Rosetta silent file (secondary structure, phi, psi, omega in degrees, C-alpha in Angstrom):
SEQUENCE: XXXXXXXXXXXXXXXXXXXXXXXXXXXXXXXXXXXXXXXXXXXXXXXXXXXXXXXXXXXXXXXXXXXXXXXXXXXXXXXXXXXXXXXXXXXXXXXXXXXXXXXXXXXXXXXXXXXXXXXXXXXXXXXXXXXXXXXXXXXXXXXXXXXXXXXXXXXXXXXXXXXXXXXXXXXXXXXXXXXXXXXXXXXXXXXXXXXXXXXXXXXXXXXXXXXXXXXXXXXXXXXXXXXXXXXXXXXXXXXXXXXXXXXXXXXXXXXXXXXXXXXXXXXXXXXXXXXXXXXXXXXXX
SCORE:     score description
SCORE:     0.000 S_00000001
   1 L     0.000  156.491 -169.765    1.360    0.650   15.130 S_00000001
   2 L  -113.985  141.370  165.303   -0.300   -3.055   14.436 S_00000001
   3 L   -45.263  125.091  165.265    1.884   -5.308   12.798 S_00000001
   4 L   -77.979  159.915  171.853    1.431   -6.093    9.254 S_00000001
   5 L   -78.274  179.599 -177.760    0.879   -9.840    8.205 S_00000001
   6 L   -84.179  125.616  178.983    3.538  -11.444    6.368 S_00000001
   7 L   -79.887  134.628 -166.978    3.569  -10.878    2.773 S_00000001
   8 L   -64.202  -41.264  163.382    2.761  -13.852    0.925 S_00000001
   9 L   -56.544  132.498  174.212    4.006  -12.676   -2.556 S_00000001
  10 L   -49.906   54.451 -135.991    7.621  -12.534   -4.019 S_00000001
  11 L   -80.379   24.194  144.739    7.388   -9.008   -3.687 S_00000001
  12 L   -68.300  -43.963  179.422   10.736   -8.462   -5.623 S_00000001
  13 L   -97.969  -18.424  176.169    9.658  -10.228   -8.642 S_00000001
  14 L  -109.920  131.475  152.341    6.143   -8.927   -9.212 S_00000001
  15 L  -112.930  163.522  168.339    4.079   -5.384   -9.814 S_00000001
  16 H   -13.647  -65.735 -166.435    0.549   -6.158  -10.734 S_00000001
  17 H   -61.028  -38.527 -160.721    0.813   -6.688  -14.401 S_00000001
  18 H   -83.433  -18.151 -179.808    3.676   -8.976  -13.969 S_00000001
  19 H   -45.810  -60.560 -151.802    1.841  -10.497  -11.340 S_00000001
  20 H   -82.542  -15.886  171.396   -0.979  -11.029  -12.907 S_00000001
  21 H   -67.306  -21.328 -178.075    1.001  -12.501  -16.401 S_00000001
  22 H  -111.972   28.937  166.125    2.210  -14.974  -14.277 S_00000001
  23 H  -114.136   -2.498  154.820   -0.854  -16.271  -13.078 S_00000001
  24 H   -42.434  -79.299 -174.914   -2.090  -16.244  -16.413 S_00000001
  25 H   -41.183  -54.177  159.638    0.538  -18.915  -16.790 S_00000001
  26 H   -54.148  -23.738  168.938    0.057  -20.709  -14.086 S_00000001
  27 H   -60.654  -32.132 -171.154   -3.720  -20.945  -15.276 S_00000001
  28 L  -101.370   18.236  144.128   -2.846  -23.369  -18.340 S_00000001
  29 L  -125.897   40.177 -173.756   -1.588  -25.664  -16.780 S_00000001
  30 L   -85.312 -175.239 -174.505   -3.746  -25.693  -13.585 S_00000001
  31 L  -110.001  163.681  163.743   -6.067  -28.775  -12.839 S_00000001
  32 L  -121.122  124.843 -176.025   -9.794  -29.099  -13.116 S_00000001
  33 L   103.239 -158.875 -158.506  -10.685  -31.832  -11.101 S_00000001
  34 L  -100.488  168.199 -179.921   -8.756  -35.040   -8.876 S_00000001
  35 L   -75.792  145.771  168.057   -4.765  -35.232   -8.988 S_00000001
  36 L   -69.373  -33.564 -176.640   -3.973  -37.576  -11.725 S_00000001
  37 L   -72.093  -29.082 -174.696   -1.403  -39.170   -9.338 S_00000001
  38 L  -110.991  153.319 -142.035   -3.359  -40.286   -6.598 S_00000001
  39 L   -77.561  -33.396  172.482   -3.740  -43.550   -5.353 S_00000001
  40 L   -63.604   -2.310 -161.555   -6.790  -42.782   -3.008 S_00000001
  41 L  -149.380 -170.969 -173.054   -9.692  -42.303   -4.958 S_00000001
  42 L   -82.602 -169.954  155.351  -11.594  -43.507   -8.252 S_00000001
  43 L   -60.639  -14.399 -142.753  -11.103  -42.269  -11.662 S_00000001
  44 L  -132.451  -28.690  179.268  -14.225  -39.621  -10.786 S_00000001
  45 L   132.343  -40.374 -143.655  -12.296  -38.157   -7.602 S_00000001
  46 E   -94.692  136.809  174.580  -14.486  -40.294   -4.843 S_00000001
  47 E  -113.859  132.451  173.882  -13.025  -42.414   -1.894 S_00000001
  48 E   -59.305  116.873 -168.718  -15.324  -45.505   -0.605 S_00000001
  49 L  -103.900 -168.178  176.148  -15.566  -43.766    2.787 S_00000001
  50 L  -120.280  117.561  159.409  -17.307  -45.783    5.971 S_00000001
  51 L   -60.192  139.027 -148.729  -19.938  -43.883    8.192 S_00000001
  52 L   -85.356    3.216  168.947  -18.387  -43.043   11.250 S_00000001
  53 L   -97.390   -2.100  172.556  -21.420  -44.326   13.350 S_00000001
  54 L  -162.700  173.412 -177.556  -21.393  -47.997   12.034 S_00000001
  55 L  -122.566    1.889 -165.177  -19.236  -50.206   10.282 S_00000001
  56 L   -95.373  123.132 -154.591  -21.520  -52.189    8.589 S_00000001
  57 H   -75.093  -17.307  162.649  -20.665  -52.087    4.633 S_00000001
  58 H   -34.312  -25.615 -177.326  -24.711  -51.145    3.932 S_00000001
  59 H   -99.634   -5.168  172.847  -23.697  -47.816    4.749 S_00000001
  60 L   -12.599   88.778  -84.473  -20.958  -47.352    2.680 S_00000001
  61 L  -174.606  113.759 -177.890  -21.315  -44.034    1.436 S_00000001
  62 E   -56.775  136.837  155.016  -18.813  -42.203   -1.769 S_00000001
  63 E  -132.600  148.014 -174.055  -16.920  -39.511   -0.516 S_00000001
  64 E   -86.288  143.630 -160.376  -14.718  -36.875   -2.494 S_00000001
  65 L   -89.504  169.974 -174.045  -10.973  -36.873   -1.952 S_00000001
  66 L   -79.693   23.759  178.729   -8.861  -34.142   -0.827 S_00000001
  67 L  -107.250  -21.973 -169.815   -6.699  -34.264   -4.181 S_00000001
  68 L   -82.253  121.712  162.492  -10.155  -32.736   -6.328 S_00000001
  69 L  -143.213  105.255  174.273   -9.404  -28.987   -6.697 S_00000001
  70 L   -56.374   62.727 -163.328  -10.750  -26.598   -8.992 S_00000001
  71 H   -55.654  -61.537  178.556   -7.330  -24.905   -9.357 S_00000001
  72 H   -63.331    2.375  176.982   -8.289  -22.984  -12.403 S_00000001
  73 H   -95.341  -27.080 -177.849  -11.607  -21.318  -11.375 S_00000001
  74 H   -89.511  -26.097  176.482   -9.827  -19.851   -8.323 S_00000001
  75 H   -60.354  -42.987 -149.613   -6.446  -18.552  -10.624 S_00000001
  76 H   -59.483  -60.479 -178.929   -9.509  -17.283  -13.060 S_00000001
  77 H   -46.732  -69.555 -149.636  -10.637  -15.313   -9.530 S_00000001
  78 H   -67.580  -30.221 -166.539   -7.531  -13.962   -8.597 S_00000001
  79 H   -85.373  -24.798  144.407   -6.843  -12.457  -12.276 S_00000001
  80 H    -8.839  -73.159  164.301  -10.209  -11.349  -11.927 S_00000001
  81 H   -50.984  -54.170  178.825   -9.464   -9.428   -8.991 S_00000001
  82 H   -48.826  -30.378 -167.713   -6.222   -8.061  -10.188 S_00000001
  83 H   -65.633  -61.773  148.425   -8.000   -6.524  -12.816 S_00000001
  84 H    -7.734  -63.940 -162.765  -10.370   -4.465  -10.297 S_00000001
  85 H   -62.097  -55.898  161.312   -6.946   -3.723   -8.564 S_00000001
  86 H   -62.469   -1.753 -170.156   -5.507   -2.086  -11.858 S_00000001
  87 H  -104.707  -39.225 -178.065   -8.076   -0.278  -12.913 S_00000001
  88 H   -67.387  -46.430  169.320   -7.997    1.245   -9.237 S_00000001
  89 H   -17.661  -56.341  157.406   -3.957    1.778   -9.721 S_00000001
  90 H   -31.842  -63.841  165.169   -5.084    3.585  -12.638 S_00000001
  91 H   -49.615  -45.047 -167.044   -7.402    6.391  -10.731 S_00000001
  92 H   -81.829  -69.147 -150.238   -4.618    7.053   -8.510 S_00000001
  93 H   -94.142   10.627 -164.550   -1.559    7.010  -10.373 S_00000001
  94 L    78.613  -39.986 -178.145   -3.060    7.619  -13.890 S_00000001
  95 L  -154.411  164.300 -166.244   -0.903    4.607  -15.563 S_00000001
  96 L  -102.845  112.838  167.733    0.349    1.091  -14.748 S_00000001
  97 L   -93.702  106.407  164.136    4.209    0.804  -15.250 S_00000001
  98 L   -30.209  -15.807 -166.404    4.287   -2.444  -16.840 S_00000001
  99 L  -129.225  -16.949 -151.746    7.967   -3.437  -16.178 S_00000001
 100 L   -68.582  153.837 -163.167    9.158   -1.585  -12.463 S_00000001
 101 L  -158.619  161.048 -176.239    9.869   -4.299   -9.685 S_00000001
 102 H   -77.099  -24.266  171.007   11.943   -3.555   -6.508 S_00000001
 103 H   -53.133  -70.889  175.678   14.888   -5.619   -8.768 S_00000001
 104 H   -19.301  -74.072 -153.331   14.285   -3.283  -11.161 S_00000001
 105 H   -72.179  -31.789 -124.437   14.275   -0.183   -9.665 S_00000001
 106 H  -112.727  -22.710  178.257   17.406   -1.331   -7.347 S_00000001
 107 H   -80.179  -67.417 -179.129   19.591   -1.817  -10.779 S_00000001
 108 H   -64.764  -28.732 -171.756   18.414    1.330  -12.250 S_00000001
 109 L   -92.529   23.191 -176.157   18.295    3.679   -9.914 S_00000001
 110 L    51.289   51.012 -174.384   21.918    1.975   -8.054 S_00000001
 111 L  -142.106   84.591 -155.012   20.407    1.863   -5.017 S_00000001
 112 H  -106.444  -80.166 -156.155   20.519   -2.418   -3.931 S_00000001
 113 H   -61.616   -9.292  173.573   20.997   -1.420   -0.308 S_00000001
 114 H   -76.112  -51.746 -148.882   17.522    0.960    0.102 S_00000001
 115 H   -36.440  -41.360 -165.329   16.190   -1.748   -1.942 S_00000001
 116 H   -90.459  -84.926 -177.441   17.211   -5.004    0.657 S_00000001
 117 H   -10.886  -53.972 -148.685   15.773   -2.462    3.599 S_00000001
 118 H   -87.459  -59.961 -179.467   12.350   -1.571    1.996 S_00000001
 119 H   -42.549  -66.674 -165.831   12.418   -5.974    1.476 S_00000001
 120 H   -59.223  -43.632   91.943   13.412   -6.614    4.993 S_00000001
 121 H    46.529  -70.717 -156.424   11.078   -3.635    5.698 S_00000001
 122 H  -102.145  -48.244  166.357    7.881   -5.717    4.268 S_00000001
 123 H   -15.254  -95.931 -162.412    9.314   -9.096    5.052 S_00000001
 124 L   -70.680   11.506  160.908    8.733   -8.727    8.980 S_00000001
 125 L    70.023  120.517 -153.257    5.235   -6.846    8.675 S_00000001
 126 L   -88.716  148.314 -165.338    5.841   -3.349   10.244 S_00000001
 127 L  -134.642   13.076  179.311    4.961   -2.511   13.580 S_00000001
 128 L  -132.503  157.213  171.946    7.231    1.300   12.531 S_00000001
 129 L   -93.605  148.694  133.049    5.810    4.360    9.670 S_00000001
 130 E   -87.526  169.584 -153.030    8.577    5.002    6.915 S_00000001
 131 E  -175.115   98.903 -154.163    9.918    7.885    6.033 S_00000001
 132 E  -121.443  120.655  144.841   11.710    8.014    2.599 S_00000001
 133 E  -155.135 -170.364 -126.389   13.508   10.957    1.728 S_00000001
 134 L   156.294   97.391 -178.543   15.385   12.072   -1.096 S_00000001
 135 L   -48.691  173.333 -178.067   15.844   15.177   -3.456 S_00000001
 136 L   -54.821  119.618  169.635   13.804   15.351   -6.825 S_00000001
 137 L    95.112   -9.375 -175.387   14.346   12.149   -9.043 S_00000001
 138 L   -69.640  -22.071  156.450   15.935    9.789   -6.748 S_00000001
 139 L   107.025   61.710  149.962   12.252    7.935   -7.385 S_00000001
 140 H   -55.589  -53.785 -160.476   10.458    8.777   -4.106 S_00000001
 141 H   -56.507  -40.438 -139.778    7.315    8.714   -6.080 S_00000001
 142 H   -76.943  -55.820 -173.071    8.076    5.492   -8.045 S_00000001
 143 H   -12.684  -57.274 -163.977    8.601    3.627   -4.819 S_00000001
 144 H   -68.639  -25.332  159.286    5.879    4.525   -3.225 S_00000001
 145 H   -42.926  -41.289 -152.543    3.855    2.906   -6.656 S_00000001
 146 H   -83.325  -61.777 -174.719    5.658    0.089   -6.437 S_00000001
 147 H   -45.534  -58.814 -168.647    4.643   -0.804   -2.527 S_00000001
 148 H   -52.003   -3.767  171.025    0.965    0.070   -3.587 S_00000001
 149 H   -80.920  -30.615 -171.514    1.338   -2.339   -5.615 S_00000001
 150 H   -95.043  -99.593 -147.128    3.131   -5.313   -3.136 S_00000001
 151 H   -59.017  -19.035  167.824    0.434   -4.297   -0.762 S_00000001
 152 H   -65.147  -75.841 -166.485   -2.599   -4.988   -3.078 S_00000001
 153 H   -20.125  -65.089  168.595   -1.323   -8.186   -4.380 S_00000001
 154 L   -75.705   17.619  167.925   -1.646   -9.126   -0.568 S_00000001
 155 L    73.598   38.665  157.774   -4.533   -7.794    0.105 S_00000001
 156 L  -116.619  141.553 -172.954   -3.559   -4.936    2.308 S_00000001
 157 L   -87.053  123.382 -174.191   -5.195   -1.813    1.810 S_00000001
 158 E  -126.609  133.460  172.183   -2.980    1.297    1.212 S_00000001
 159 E  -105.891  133.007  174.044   -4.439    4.639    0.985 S_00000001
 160 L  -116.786   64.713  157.174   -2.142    7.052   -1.077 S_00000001
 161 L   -10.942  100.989  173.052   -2.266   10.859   -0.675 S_00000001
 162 E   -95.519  151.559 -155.614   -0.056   13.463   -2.569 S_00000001
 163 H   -64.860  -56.072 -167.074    0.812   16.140   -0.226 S_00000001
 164 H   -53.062  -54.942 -176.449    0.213   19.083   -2.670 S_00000001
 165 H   -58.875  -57.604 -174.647   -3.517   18.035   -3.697 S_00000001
 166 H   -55.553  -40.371  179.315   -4.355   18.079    0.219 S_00000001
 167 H   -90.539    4.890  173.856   -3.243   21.444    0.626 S_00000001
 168 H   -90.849  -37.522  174.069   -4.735   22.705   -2.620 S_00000001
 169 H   -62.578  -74.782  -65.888   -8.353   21.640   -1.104 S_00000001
 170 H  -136.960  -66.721 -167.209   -7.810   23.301    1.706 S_00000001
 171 H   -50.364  -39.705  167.180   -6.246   26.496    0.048 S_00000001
 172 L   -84.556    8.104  173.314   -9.704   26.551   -1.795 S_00000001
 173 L   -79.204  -35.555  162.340  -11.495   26.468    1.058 S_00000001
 174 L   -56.723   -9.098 -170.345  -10.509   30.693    0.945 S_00000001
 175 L   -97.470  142.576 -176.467  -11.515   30.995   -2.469 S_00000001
 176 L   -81.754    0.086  177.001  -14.799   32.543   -2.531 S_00000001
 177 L   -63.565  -51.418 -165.701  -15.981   31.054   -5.728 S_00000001
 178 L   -17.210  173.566  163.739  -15.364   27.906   -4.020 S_00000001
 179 L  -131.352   83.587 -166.611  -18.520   25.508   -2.777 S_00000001
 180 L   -54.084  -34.326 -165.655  -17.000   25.822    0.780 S_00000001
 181 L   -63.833  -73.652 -159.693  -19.686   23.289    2.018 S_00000001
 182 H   -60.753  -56.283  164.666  -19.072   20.399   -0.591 S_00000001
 183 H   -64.311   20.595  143.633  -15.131   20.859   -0.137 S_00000001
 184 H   -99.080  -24.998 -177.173  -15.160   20.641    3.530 S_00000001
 185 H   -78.026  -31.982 -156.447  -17.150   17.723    2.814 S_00000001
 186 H   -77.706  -83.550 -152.699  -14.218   16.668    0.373 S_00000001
 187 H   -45.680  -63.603  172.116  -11.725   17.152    2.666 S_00000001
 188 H   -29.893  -62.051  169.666  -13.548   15.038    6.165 S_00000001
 189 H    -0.782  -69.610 -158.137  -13.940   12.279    3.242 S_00000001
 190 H   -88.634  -28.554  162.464  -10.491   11.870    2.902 S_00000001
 191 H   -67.825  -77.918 -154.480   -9.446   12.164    6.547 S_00000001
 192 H   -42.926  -29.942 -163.375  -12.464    9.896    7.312 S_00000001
 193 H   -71.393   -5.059 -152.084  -10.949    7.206    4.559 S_00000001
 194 H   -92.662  -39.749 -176.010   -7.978    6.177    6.894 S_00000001
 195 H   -64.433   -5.385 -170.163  -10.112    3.713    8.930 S_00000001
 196 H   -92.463  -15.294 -176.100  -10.751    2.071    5.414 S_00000001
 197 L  -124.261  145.761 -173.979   -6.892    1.459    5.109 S_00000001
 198 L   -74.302  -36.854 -147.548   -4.038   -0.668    6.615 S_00000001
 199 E  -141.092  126.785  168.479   -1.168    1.968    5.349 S_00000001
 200 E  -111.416  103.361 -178.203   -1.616    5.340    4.744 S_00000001
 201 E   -86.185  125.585 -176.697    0.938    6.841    2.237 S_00000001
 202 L  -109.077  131.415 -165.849    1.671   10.980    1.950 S_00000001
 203 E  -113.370  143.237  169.448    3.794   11.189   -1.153 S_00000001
 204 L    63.354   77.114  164.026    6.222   15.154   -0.616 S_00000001
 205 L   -72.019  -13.361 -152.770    4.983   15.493    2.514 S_00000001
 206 L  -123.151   34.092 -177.840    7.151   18.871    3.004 S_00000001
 207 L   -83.490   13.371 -154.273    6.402   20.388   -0.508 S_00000001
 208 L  -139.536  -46.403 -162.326    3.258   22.384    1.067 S_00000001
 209 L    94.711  -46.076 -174.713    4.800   23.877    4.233 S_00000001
 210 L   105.460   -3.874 -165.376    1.990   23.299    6.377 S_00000001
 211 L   -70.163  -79.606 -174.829    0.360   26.798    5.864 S_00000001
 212 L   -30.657  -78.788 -163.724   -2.945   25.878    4.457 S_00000001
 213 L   -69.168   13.990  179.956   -3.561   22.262    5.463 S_00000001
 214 H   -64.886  -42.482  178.573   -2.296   22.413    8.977 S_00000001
 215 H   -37.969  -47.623 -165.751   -5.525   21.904   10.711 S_00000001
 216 H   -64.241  -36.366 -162.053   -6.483   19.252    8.352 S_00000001
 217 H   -79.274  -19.579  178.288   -3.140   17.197    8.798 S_00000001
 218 H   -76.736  -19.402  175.964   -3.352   17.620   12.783 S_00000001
 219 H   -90.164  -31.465 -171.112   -6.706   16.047   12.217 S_00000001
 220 H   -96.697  -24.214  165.368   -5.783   13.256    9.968 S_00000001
 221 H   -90.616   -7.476  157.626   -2.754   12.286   11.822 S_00000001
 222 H   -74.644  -30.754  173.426   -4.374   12.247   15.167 S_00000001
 223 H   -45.053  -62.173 -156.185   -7.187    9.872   13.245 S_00000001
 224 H   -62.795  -34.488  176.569   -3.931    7.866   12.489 S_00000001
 225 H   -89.445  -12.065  172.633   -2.606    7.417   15.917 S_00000001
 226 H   -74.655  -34.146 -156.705   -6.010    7.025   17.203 S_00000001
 227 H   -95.579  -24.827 -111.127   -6.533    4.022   14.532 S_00000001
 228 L   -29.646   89.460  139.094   -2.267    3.089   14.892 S_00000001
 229 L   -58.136  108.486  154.286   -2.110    3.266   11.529 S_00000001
 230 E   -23.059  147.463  177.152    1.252    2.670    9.400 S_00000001
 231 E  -132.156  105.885  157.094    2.648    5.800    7.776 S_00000001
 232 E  -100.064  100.746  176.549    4.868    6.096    4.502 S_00000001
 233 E   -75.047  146.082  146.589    6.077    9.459    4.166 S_00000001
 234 E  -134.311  177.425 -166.535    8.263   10.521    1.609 S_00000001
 235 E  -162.690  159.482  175.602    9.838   13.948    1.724 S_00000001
 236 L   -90.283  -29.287  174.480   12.796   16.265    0.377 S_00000001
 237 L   -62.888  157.042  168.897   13.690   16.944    3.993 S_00000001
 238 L   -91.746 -172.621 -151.825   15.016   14.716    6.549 S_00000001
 239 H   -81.860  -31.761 -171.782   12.535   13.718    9.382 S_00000001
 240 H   -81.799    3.413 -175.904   14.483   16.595   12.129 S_00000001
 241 H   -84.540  -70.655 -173.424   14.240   18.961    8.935 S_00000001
 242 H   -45.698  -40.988  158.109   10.719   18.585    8.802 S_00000001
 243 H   -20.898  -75.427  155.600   10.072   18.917   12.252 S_00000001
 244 H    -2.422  -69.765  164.827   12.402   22.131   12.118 S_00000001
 245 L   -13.659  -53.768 -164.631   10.195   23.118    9.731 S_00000001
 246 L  -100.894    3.583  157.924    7.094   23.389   11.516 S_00000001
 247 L   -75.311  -39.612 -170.511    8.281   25.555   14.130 S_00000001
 248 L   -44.038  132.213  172.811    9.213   28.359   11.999 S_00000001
 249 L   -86.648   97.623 -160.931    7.071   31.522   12.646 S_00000001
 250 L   -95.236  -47.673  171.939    5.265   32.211    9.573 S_00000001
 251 L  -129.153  177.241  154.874    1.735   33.427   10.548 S_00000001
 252 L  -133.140   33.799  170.727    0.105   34.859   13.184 S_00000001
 253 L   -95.758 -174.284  166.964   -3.191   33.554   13.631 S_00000001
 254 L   -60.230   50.589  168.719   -3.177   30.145   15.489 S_00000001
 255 H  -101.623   -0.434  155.133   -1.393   28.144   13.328 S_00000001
 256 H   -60.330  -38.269 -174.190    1.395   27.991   15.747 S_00000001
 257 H   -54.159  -46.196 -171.240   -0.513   26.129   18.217 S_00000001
 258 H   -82.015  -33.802  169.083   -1.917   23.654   15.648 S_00000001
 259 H   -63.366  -16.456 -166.562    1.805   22.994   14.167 S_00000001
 260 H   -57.919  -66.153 -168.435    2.752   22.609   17.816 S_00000001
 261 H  -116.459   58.547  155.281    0.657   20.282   18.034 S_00000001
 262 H  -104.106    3.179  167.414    0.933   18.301   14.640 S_00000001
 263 H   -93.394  -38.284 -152.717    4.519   18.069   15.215 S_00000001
 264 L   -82.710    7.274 -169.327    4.214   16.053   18.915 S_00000001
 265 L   -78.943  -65.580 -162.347    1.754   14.117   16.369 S_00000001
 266 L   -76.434  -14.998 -171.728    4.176   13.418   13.861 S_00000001
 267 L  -101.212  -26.430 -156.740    7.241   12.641   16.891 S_00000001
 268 L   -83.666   -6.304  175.822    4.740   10.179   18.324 S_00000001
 269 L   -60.435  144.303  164.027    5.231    7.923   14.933 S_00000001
 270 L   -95.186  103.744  174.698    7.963    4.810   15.241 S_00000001
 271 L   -85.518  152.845  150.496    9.973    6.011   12.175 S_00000001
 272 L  -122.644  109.603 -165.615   12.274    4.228   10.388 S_00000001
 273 E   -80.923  127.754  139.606   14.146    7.238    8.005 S_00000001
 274 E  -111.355  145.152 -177.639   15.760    5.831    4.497 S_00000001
 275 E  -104.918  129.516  160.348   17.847    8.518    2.639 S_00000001
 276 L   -90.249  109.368  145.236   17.463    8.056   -1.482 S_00000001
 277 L  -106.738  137.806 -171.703   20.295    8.827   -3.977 S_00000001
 278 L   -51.682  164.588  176.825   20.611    9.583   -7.273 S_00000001
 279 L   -96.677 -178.899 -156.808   23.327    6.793   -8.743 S_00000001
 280 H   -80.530  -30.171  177.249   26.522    8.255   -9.984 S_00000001
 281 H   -70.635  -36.939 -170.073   25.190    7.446  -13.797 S_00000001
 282 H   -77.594  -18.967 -162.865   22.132    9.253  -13.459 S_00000001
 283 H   -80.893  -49.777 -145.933   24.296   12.408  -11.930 S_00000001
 284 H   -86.773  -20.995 -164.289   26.910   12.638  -14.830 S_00000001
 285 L   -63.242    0.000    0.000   24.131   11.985  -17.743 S_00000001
């Protein structure tokens, strides 16, 4: 796997929106123009420079100092951007949640120790896939929003996949109504998108079983090890469940062979497992 860079952002304290309110903020009081403070230049910005090929004051020549910055046309870009970023947030997840943060999430859901993992986790820029699992509600899902979120701010590209919709193309590649052509077309797409992304995230990876979409997933995670691509999984199984999983004999056309070998796919990944639990308040309510 290639190392991510180091994220620049407080990625505790922001999602997008909050992100982007507090560059809002930072816009009114940014500068237009020279530092007010410094001692090096004119009222206008400009330092009497020398040319460096004579010394002779005829050439004497204005130059602008390294204090003039046009702080607020570049915040104006970045909120700019953000917007772009939210509106894509939108297509995927449908809606922006306005308030969740890794703080956030680590008070409500009681869980402060995944929470300082998933940080340390982003902190040294991952050279391992994750692998999040975690019965129904423990907020597999919300997580994985929340990283897509930490990785846009820094400008790393995360592609996010729910498990179910990939095996629902695939399942409709049998239906004969279907427009087999243009959905096979669909599918390659979507395999093909991984080279377009740093991080590829599969949200339930083990809600599907494997029946349909095995071919496809033996294709898109050899793309991924071909590319060594990052992986966030999350799943109700642990990672030796899933595995488990994909042995079972189920059909009997060749779909052993291809889980065979979309499991030695899936072993060849540097995992790092977190388990999620509901907190003891969310149990008793």
């Amino acid at each position: 796997m290639k190392r991510m860079l180091k994220l620049q952002i407080a990625d505790s304290s922001y999602c997008l929106q909050s992100y982007k309110n507090h560059l809002e903020e930072l816009k009114k009081t940014a500068r237009e123009g020279k530092d007010p403070l410094c001692t090096r230049c004119d009222e206008f910005g400009f330092v009497i420079g020398t040319d460096s090929k004579t010394s002779s004051k005829e050439n004497l020549i204005p130059i602008m100092c390294h204090c003039v910055s046009d702080e607020k046309s570049k915040i104006e870009r970045k909120i700019e951007d953000l917007e772009i970023i939210i509106k894509r947030y939108n297509n995927v997840f449908n809606k922006l949640d306005n308030d969740m943060t890794l703080n956030i999430f680590a008070e409500r859901f009681n869980n402060q120790k995944l929470v300082s993992s998933i940080k340390k986790y982003l902190e040294l820029g991952s050279m391992n896939s994750l692998y999040i699992e975690g019965e129904s509600g423990t907020g597999k899902t919300t997580m994985l929003k929340m990283l897509w979120q930490i990785y846009a701010i820094n400008n790393i590209k995360a592609l996010y996949m729910k498990a179910s919709s990939f095996e629902d193309m695939h399942k409709n590649l049998f239906n004969k109504n279907a427009q087999d052509r243009d959905l096979k077309s669909s599918i390659d797409a979507k395999i093909d998108n991984i080279k377009f992304a740093d991080i590829i995230m599969i949200d339930d990876i083990d809600s599907v079983g494997f029946h349909y979409a095995a071919e496809g997933y033996y294709k898109l995670f050899d793309k991924i090890r071909e590319l060594e691509k990052t992986v966030i999984l999350t799943s109700n199984k642990s990672y030796s469940g899933l595995m488990n999983s994909l042995n079972i004999k189920t059909r009997k056309d060749n779909i052993e062979e291809i889980k065979g070998r979309l499991t030695s796919r899936l072993k060849n990944l540097n995992i790092i497992e977190l388990e999620m639990h509901k907190s003891k308040e969310l149990i008793t309510a």
